[in-house]
Amino acid sequence: DTAVSQTPKYLVTQMGNDKSIKCEQNLGHDTMYWYKQDSKKFLKIMFSYNNKELIINETVPNRFSPKSPDKAHLNLHINSLELGDSAVYFCASSPGAGGPVTGELFFGEGSRLTVL
Amino acid sequence: AQSVTQLDSHVSVSEGTPVLLRCNYSSSYSPSLFWYVQHPNKGLQLLLKYTSAATLVKGINGFEAEFKKSETSFHLTKPSAHMSDAAEYFCVVSDLYTDKLIFGTGTRLQVFP
């Protein structure tokens, strides 16, 4: 029973298209995140939600829009995809609003996005 | 601002020999520090964490790390490497002001038979 699951695992698409990645966690956690990992393995936070409320919104282009329909789900929609959006996108969750302080994030297996 | 520096981008060891992955941190206050592991095509998993309790922290799979304030280091060690330890390892510091985790650039551990 996967704790944090993301779909799809792989996405190959053309520049200019719109795509979505879905994330679900069955851990009962209050906080969920989207991270981007580039080709050099550098990991950077994009967004975090606590109980459906946006908490962290990094300097991310407006083309990226997260949506949290409930605290177990956090989706990421990307408009007008660009070559530079190619990366692995990780969803994660943590217990409570102070998740980063305790440091325990539970990650999904990632969604590898390739923009051609 | 909080930051971590992983001193080696790539470490190779033979199976059964010790592992040392080095991490230095920069922090304006007493930090919380973590090590995460990422196996190929998998998500990251917490190995261990230091949150101002014991300076020697034991984690999963036989790994441990020692917090040394005088050296601003939090190196990850394991007495005897297994093939299954081959992965990417990330040193991480928490930033209380921004409520974020700051990830290092990662160290790729290769284990040879």
PDB file of C-alpha atoms in Angstrom:
ATOM      1  CA  ASP A   1       0.000   0.000   0.000  1.00  0.00           C
ATOM      2  CA  THR A   2       1.934   3.012  -1.309  1.00  0.00           C
ATOM      3  CA  ALA A   3       2.050   5.895   1.178  1.00  0.00           C
ATOM      4  CA  VAL A   4       2.595   8.728  -1.323  1.00  0.00           C
ATOM      5  CA  SER A   5       1.651   7.905  -4.880  1.00  0.00           C
ATOM      6  CA  GLN A   6       2.094  10.028  -7.983  1.00  0.00           C
ATOM      7  CA  THR A   7       0.743   9.607 -11.468  1.00  0.00           C
ATOM      8  CA  PRO A   8       1.926   9.455 -14.106  1.00  0.00           C
ATOM      9  CA  LYS A   9       5.443   8.192 -13.492  1.00  0.00           C
ATOM     10  CA  TYR A  10       6.616   9.305 -16.923  1.00  0.00           C
ATOM     11  CA  LEU A  11       5.396  12.156 -19.120  1.00  0.00           C
ATOM     12  CA  VAL A  12       6.730  12.970 -22.561  1.00  0.00           C
ATOM     13  CA  THR A  13       5.152  15.928 -24.282  1.00  0.00           C
ATOM     14  CA  GLN A  14       5.711  18.743 -26.757  1.00  0.00           C
ATOM     15  CA  MET A  15       6.525  22.337 -25.928  1.00  0.00           C
ATOM     16  CA  GLY A  16       3.453  24.457 -25.458  1.00  0.00           C
ATOM     17  CA  ASN A  17       1.242  21.640 -24.177  1.00  0.00           C
ATOM     18  CA  ASP A  18      -0.508  21.583 -20.804  1.00  0.00           C
ATOM     19  CA  LYS A  19      -0.056  18.639 -18.437  1.00  0.00           C
ATOM     20  CA  SER A  20      -1.035  17.590 -14.922  1.00  0.00           C
ATOM     21  CA  ILE A  21       0.568  15.404 -12.290  1.00  0.00           C
ATOM     22  CA  LYS A  22      -1.535  13.952  -9.496  1.00  0.00           C
ATOM     23  CA  CYS A  23      -0.480  13.076  -5.980  1.00  0.00           C
ATOM     24  CA  GLU A  24      -2.248  11.248  -3.180  1.00  0.00           C
ATOM     25  CA  GLN A  25      -1.092  10.352   0.320  1.00  0.00           C
ATOM     26  CA  ASN A  26      -2.760   7.834   2.633  1.00  0.00           C
ATOM     27  CA  LEU A  27      -0.698   8.713   5.718  1.00  0.00           C
ATOM     28  CA  GLY A  28      -3.183  11.152   7.193  1.00  0.00           C
ATOM     29  CA  HIS A  29      -0.606  13.955   6.983  1.00  0.00           C
ATOM     30  CA  ASP A  30      -1.640  17.602   7.066  1.00  0.00           C
ATOM     31  CA  THR A  31       1.052  19.028   4.803  1.00  0.00           C
ATOM     32  CA  MET A  32       1.937  18.211   1.205  1.00  0.00           C
ATOM     33  CA  TYR A  33       4.665  19.515  -1.085  1.00  0.00           C
ATOM     34  CA  TRP A  34       5.876  19.663  -4.641  1.00  0.00           C
ATOM     35  CA  TYR A  35       9.618  19.531  -5.243  1.00  0.00           C
ATOM     36  CA  LYS A  36      11.500  19.812  -8.520  1.00  0.00           C
ATOM     37  CA  GLN A  37      14.693  17.813  -9.100  1.00  0.00           C
ATOM     38  CA  ASP A  38      16.797  18.936 -12.040  1.00  0.00           C
ATOM     39  CA  SER A  39      19.212  16.917 -14.152  1.00  0.00           C
ATOM     40  CA  LYS A  40      22.005  17.528 -11.629  1.00  0.00           C
ATOM     41  CA  LYS A  41      19.863  16.032  -8.854  1.00  0.00           C
ATOM     42  CA  PHE A  42      19.379  19.426  -7.212  1.00  0.00           C
ATOM     43  CA  LEU A  43      16.120  19.392  -5.249  1.00  0.00           C
ATOM     44  CA  LYS A  44      14.120  22.540  -4.684  1.00  0.00           C
ATOM     45  CA  ILE A  45      10.740  23.154  -3.116  1.00  0.00           C
ATOM     46  CA  MET A  46       8.029  24.633  -5.308  1.00  0.00           C
ATOM     47  CA  PHE A  47       4.888  24.637  -3.180  1.00  0.00           C
ATOM     48  CA  SER A  48       3.537  23.412   0.103  1.00  0.00           C
ATOM     49  CA  TYR A  49      -0.031  23.080   1.313  1.00  0.00           C
ATOM     50  CA  ASN A  50      -1.252  22.607   4.845  1.00  0.00           C
ATOM     51  CA  ASN A  51      -4.755  21.194   5.082  1.00  0.00           C
ATOM     52  CA  LYS A  52      -5.621  22.531   1.608  1.00  0.00           C
ATOM     53  CA  GLU A  53      -4.172  25.995   2.281  1.00  0.00           C
ATOM     54  CA  LEU A  54      -1.163  27.275   0.313  1.00  0.00           C
ATOM     55  CA  ILE A  55       1.750  27.842   2.690  1.00  0.00           C
ATOM     56  CA  ILE A  56       4.862  28.062   0.529  1.00  0.00           C
ATOM     57  CA  ASN A  57       4.893  29.422  -2.986  1.00  0.00           C
ATOM     58  CA  GLU A  58       8.431  29.678  -4.262  1.00  0.00           C
ATOM     59  CA  THR A  59       9.480  31.798  -7.196  1.00  0.00           C
ATOM     60  CA  VAL A  60       7.820  29.544  -9.708  1.00  0.00           C
ATOM     61  CA  PRO A  61       6.380  30.731 -13.047  1.00  0.00           C
ATOM     62  CA  ASN A  62       2.634  31.328 -13.080  1.00  0.00           C
ATOM     63  CA  ARG A  63       2.384  28.494 -15.570  1.00  0.00           C
ATOM     64  CA  PHE A  64       2.618  26.149 -12.575  1.00  0.00           C
ATOM     65  CA  SER A  65      -0.592  25.922 -10.579  1.00  0.00           C
ATOM     66  CA  PRO A  66      -1.039  23.551  -7.656  1.00  0.00           C
ATOM     67  CA  LYS A  67      -4.463  22.465  -6.473  1.00  0.00           C
ATOM     68  CA  SER A  68      -5.398  20.670  -3.291  1.00  0.00           C
ATOM     69  CA  PRO A  69      -8.995  19.419  -3.362  1.00  0.00           C
ATOM     70  CA  ASP A  70      -8.538  17.863   0.082  1.00  0.00           C
ATOM     71  CA  LYS A  71      -5.659  17.305   2.449  1.00  0.00           C
ATOM     72  CA  ALA A  72      -4.868  13.892   0.966  1.00  0.00           C
ATOM     73  CA  HIS A  73      -4.430  15.190  -2.585  1.00  0.00           C
ATOM     74  CA  LEU A  74      -2.154  17.742  -4.207  1.00  0.00           C
ATOM     75  CA  ASN A  75      -2.093  18.083  -7.956  1.00  0.00           C
ATOM     76  CA  LEU A  76       0.229  20.098 -10.159  1.00  0.00           C
ATOM     77  CA  HIS A  77      -0.911  21.593 -13.441  1.00  0.00           C
ATOM     78  CA  ILE A  78       1.594  23.067 -15.858  1.00  0.00           C
ATOM     79  CA  ASN A  79       0.540  25.296 -18.752  1.00  0.00           C
ATOM     80  CA  SER A  80       2.488  26.080 -21.900  1.00  0.00           C
ATOM     81  CA  LEU A  81       5.304  23.672 -21.170  1.00  0.00           C
ATOM     82  CA  GLU A  82       8.862  24.791 -21.930  1.00  0.00           C
ATOM     83  CA  LEU A  83      12.073  22.822 -22.461  1.00  0.00           C
ATOM     84  CA  GLY A  84      13.369  23.989 -19.086  1.00  0.00           C
ATOM     85  CA  ASP A  85      10.459  22.339 -17.321  1.00  0.00           C
ATOM     86  CA  SER A  86      12.001  18.939 -18.012  1.00  0.00           C
ATOM     87  CA  ALA A  87      12.768  17.482 -14.591  1.00  0.00           C
ATOM     88  CA  VAL A  88      11.582  14.982 -12.046  1.00  0.00           C
ATOM     89  CA  TYR A  89       8.758  16.311  -9.913  1.00  0.00           C
ATOM     90  CA  PHE A  90       8.356  14.849  -6.446  1.00  0.00           C
ATOM     91  CA  CYS A  91       5.327  15.010  -4.245  1.00  0.00           C
ATOM     92  CA  ALA A  92       5.899  14.678  -0.508  1.00  0.00           C
ATOM     93  CA  SER A  93       3.948  14.863   2.708  1.00  0.00           C
ATOM     94  CA  SER A  94       4.706  15.450   6.373  1.00  0.00           C
ATOM     95  CA  PRO A  95       2.759  15.234   9.624  1.00  0.00           C
ATOM     96  CA  GLY A  96       1.555  18.557  11.019  1.00  0.00           C
ATOM     97  CA  ALA A  97       2.213  22.081   9.872  1.00  0.00           C
ATOM     98  CA  GLY A  98       5.748  22.056  11.229  1.00  0.00           C
ATOM     99  CA  GLY A  99       6.830  19.226   8.987  1.00  0.00           C
ATOM    100  CA  PRO A 100      10.072  20.749   7.777  1.00  0.00           C
ATOM    101  CA  VAL A 101      11.223  21.379  11.351  1.00  0.00           C
ATOM    102  CA  THR A 102      11.023  17.709  12.169  1.00  0.00           C
ATOM    103  CA  GLY A 103      12.473  17.017   8.757  1.00  0.00           C
ATOM    104  CA  GLU A 104      10.533  13.896   8.049  1.00  0.00           C
ATOM    105  CA  LEU A 105       9.159  14.102   4.571  1.00  0.00           C
ATOM    106  CA  PHE A 106       7.617  11.111   2.864  1.00  0.00           C
ATOM    107  CA  PHE A 107       8.274  11.226  -0.853  1.00  0.00           C
ATOM    108  CA  GLY A 108       6.524   9.723  -3.814  1.00  0.00           C
ATOM    109  CA  GLU A 109       8.584   7.987  -6.471  1.00  0.00           C
ATOM    110  CA  GLY A 110       8.588  10.993  -8.747  1.00  0.00           C
ATOM    111  CA  SER A 111       7.147  11.949 -12.107  1.00  0.00           C
ATOM    112  CA  ARG A 112       9.727  12.349 -14.844  1.00  0.00           C
ATOM    113  CA  LEU A 113       8.625  15.072 -17.248  1.00  0.00           C
ATOM    114  CA  THR A 114      10.357  15.375 -20.612  1.00  0.00           C
ATOM    115  CA  VAL A 115       9.480  18.317 -22.825  1.00  0.00           C
ATOM    116  CA  LEU A 116      10.513  17.981 -26.476  1.00  0.00           C
TER     117      LEU A 116
ATOM    118  CA  ALA B   1      20.780  31.852   5.657  1.00  0.00           C
ATOM    119  CA  GLN B   2      20.979  28.139   6.236  1.00  0.00           C
ATOM    120  CA  SER B   3      23.001  26.017   3.836  1.00  0.00           C
ATOM    121  CA  VAL B   4      24.734  22.688   3.537  1.00  0.00           C
ATOM    122  CA  THR B   5      27.748  21.718   1.467  1.00  0.00           C
ATOM    123  CA  GLN B   6      28.360  18.144   0.487  1.00  0.00           C
ATOM    124  CA  LEU B   7      32.067  17.905  -0.063  1.00  0.00           C
ATOM    125  CA  ASP B   8      32.080  14.978  -2.475  1.00  0.00           C
ATOM    126  CA  SER B   9      29.819  14.583  -5.466  1.00  0.00           C
ATOM    127  CA  HIS B  10      30.868  10.971  -5.921  1.00  0.00           C
ATOM    128  CA  VAL B  11      32.244   8.342  -3.504  1.00  0.00           C
ATOM    129  CA  SER B  12      33.278   4.803  -4.453  1.00  0.00           C
ATOM    130  CA  VAL B  13      33.923   2.019  -1.950  1.00  0.00           C
ATOM    131  CA  SER B  14      34.296  -1.726  -2.000  1.00  0.00           C
ATOM    132  CA  GLU B  15      31.677  -3.895  -0.382  1.00  0.00           C
ATOM    133  CA  GLY B  16      32.530  -4.496   3.269  1.00  0.00           C
ATOM    134  CA  THR B  17      34.636  -1.344   3.652  1.00  0.00           C
ATOM    135  CA  PRO B  18      33.605   1.766   5.632  1.00  0.00           C
ATOM    136  CA  VAL B  19      31.552   4.564   4.126  1.00  0.00           C
ATOM    137  CA  LEU B  20      32.119   8.262   4.831  1.00  0.00           C
ATOM    138  CA  LEU B  21      29.955  10.910   3.190  1.00  0.00           C
ATOM    139  CA  ARG B  22      30.892  14.434   4.217  1.00  0.00           C
ATOM    140  CA  CYS B  23      28.593  17.356   4.912  1.00  0.00           C
ATOM    141  CA  ASN B  24      29.315  20.800   6.331  1.00  0.00           C
ATOM    142  CA  TYR B  25      26.571  23.174   7.342  1.00  0.00           C
ATOM    143  CA  SER B  26      26.163  26.888   7.823  1.00  0.00           C
ATOM    144  CA  SER B  27      23.589  28.113  10.295  1.00  0.00           C
ATOM    145  CA  SER B  28      22.928  31.209  12.361  1.00  0.00           C
ATOM    146  CA  TYR B  29      21.316  29.116  15.079  1.00  0.00           C
ATOM    147  CA  SER B  30      21.409  25.547  16.340  1.00  0.00           C
ATOM    148  CA  PRO B  31      20.332  23.613  13.269  1.00  0.00           C
ATOM    149  CA  SER B  32      18.237  20.572  12.612  1.00  0.00           C
ATOM    150  CA  LEU B  33      20.095  18.329  10.172  1.00  0.00           C
ATOM    151  CA  PHE B  34      19.085  15.278   8.198  1.00  0.00           C
ATOM    152  CA  TRP B  35      20.352  12.727   5.748  1.00  0.00           C
ATOM    153  CA  TYR B  36      18.112  11.392   3.014  1.00  0.00           C
ATOM    154  CA  VAL B  37      18.801   8.560   0.585  1.00  0.00           C
ATOM    155  CA  GLN B  38      17.490   8.236  -2.959  1.00  0.00           C
ATOM    156  CA  HIS B  39      17.781   4.884  -4.702  1.00  0.00           C
ATOM    157  CA  PRO B  40      17.622   4.875  -8.510  1.00  0.00           C
ATOM    158  CA  ASN B  41      14.217   5.878  -9.837  1.00  0.00           C
ATOM    159  CA  LYS B  42      12.804   6.145  -6.330  1.00  0.00           C
ATOM    160  CA  GLY B  43      11.729   8.910  -4.008  1.00  0.00           C
ATOM    161  CA  LEU B  44      13.854  10.144  -1.120  1.00  0.00           C
ATOM    162  CA  GLN B  45      13.768   8.379   2.219  1.00  0.00           C
ATOM    163  CA  LEU B  46      14.834   9.765   5.590  1.00  0.00           C
ATOM    164  CA  LEU B  47      17.942   7.993   6.916  1.00  0.00           C
ATOM    165  CA  LEU B  48      18.402   9.895  10.162  1.00  0.00           C
ATOM    166  CA  LYS B  49      17.954  13.271  11.800  1.00  0.00           C
ATOM    167  CA  TYR B  50      19.650  15.467  14.389  1.00  0.00           C
ATOM    168  CA  THR B  51      17.448  17.853  16.354  1.00  0.00           C
ATOM    169  CA  SER B  52      19.664  18.998  19.258  1.00  0.00           C
ATOM    170  CA  ALA B  53      19.507  15.820  21.308  1.00  0.00           C
ATOM    171  CA  ALA B  54      22.391  13.300  21.219  1.00  0.00           C
ATOM    172  CA  THR B  55      25.180  14.382  18.881  1.00  0.00           C
ATOM    173  CA  LEU B  56      25.672  10.837  17.573  1.00  0.00           C
ATOM    174  CA  VAL B  57      22.574   9.878  15.666  1.00  0.00           C
ATOM    175  CA  LYS B  58      21.767   6.362  14.536  1.00  0.00           C
ATOM    176  CA  GLY B  59      19.634   5.795  11.491  1.00  0.00           C
ATOM    177  CA  ILE B  60      18.290   3.002   9.392  1.00  0.00           C
ATOM    178  CA  ASN B  61      20.360   0.352   7.600  1.00  0.00           C
ATOM    179  CA  GLY B  62      23.350   0.740   9.927  1.00  0.00           C
ATOM    180  CA  PHE B  63      24.080   4.385   9.088  1.00  0.00           C
ATOM    181  CA  GLU B  64      24.971   6.974  11.671  1.00  0.00           C
ATOM    182  CA  ALA B  65      26.046  10.608  11.713  1.00  0.00           C
ATOM    183  CA  GLU B  66      27.808  12.784  14.245  1.00  0.00           C
ATOM    184  CA  PHE B  67      26.967  16.430  14.789  1.00  0.00           C
ATOM    185  CA  LYS B  68      30.155  18.405  15.453  1.00  0.00           C
ATOM    186  CA  LYS B  69      29.435  22.029  16.215  1.00  0.00           C
ATOM    187  CA  SER B  70      33.121  23.012  16.399  1.00  0.00           C
ATOM    188  CA  GLU B  71      33.649  21.729  12.872  1.00  0.00           C
ATOM    189  CA  THR B  72      30.148  22.612  11.566  1.00  0.00           C
ATOM    190  CA  SER B  73      29.970  19.096  10.190  1.00  0.00           C
ATOM    191  CA  PHE B  74      27.420  16.295  10.033  1.00  0.00           C
ATOM    192  CA  HIS B  75      29.201  13.452   8.261  1.00  0.00           C
ATOM    193  CA  LEU B  76      27.397  10.205   7.467  1.00  0.00           C
ATOM    194  CA  THR B  77      29.173   6.919   8.163  1.00  0.00           C
ATOM    195  CA  LYS B  78      28.629   3.194   7.979  1.00  0.00           C
ATOM    196  CA  PRO B  79      31.136   0.593   9.143  1.00  0.00           C
ATOM    197  CA  SER B  80      30.629  -1.839   6.272  1.00  0.00           C
ATOM    198  CA  ALA B  81      29.117  -1.028   2.888  1.00  0.00           C
ATOM    199  CA  HIS B  82      26.600  -3.300   1.192  1.00  0.00           C
ATOM    200  CA  MET B  83      25.812  -3.378  -2.501  1.00  0.00           C
ATOM    201  CA  SER B  84      22.317  -2.188  -1.650  1.00  0.00           C
ATOM    202  CA  ASP B  85      23.761   1.058  -0.230  1.00  0.00           C
ATOM    203  CA  ALA B  86      24.531   2.313  -3.748  1.00  0.00           C
ATOM    204  CA  ALA B  87      22.377   5.429  -4.073  1.00  0.00           C
ATOM    205  CA  GLU B  88      22.353   9.216  -3.954  1.00  0.00           C
ATOM    206  CA  TYR B  89      22.633  10.732  -0.475  1.00  0.00           C
ATOM    207  CA  PHE B  90      21.454  14.206   0.464  1.00  0.00           C
ATOM    208  CA  CYS B  91      22.439  16.248   3.487  1.00  0.00           C
ATOM    209  CA  VAL B  92      19.632  18.595   4.523  1.00  0.00           C
ATOM    210  CA  VAL B  93      19.217  21.487   6.962  1.00  0.00           C
ATOM    211  CA  SER B  94      15.930  22.973   8.103  1.00  0.00           C
ATOM    212  CA  ASP B  95      15.351  26.703   7.905  1.00  0.00           C
ATOM    213  CA  LEU B  96      13.076  27.715  10.756  1.00  0.00           C
ATOM    214  CA  TYR B  97      12.481  31.226   9.397  1.00  0.00           C
ATOM    215  CA  THR B  98      11.180  30.068   6.042  1.00  0.00           C
ATOM    216  CA  ASP B  99       9.871  26.693   7.235  1.00  0.00           C
ATOM    217  CA  LYS B 100      11.762  24.922   4.462  1.00  0.00           C
ATOM    218  CA  LEU B 101      14.257  22.132   4.093  1.00  0.00           C
ATOM    219  CA  ILE B 102      17.454  23.125   2.280  1.00  0.00           C
ATOM    220  CA  PHE B 103      18.960  20.212   0.350  1.00  0.00           C
ATOM    221  CA  GLY B 104      22.621  19.706  -0.466  1.00  0.00           C
ATOM    222  CA  THR B 105      23.696  18.847  -3.982  1.00  0.00           C
ATOM    223  CA  GLY B 106      23.950  15.141  -3.229  1.00  0.00           C
ATOM    224  CA  THR B 107      26.698  12.520  -3.073  1.00  0.00           C
ATOM    225  CA  ARG B 108      26.498   9.507  -5.292  1.00  0.00           C
ATOM    226  CA  LEU B 109      27.730   6.390  -3.507  1.00  0.00           C
ATOM    227  CA  GLN B 110      28.979   3.520  -5.639  1.00  0.00           C
ATOM    228  CA  VAL B 111      29.698   0.151  -4.041  1.00  0.00           C
ATOM    229  CA  PHE B 112      31.919  -2.320  -5.876  1.00  0.00           C
ATOM    230  CA  PRO B 113      31.910  -6.086  -5.217  1.00  0.00           C
TER     231      PRO B 113
END
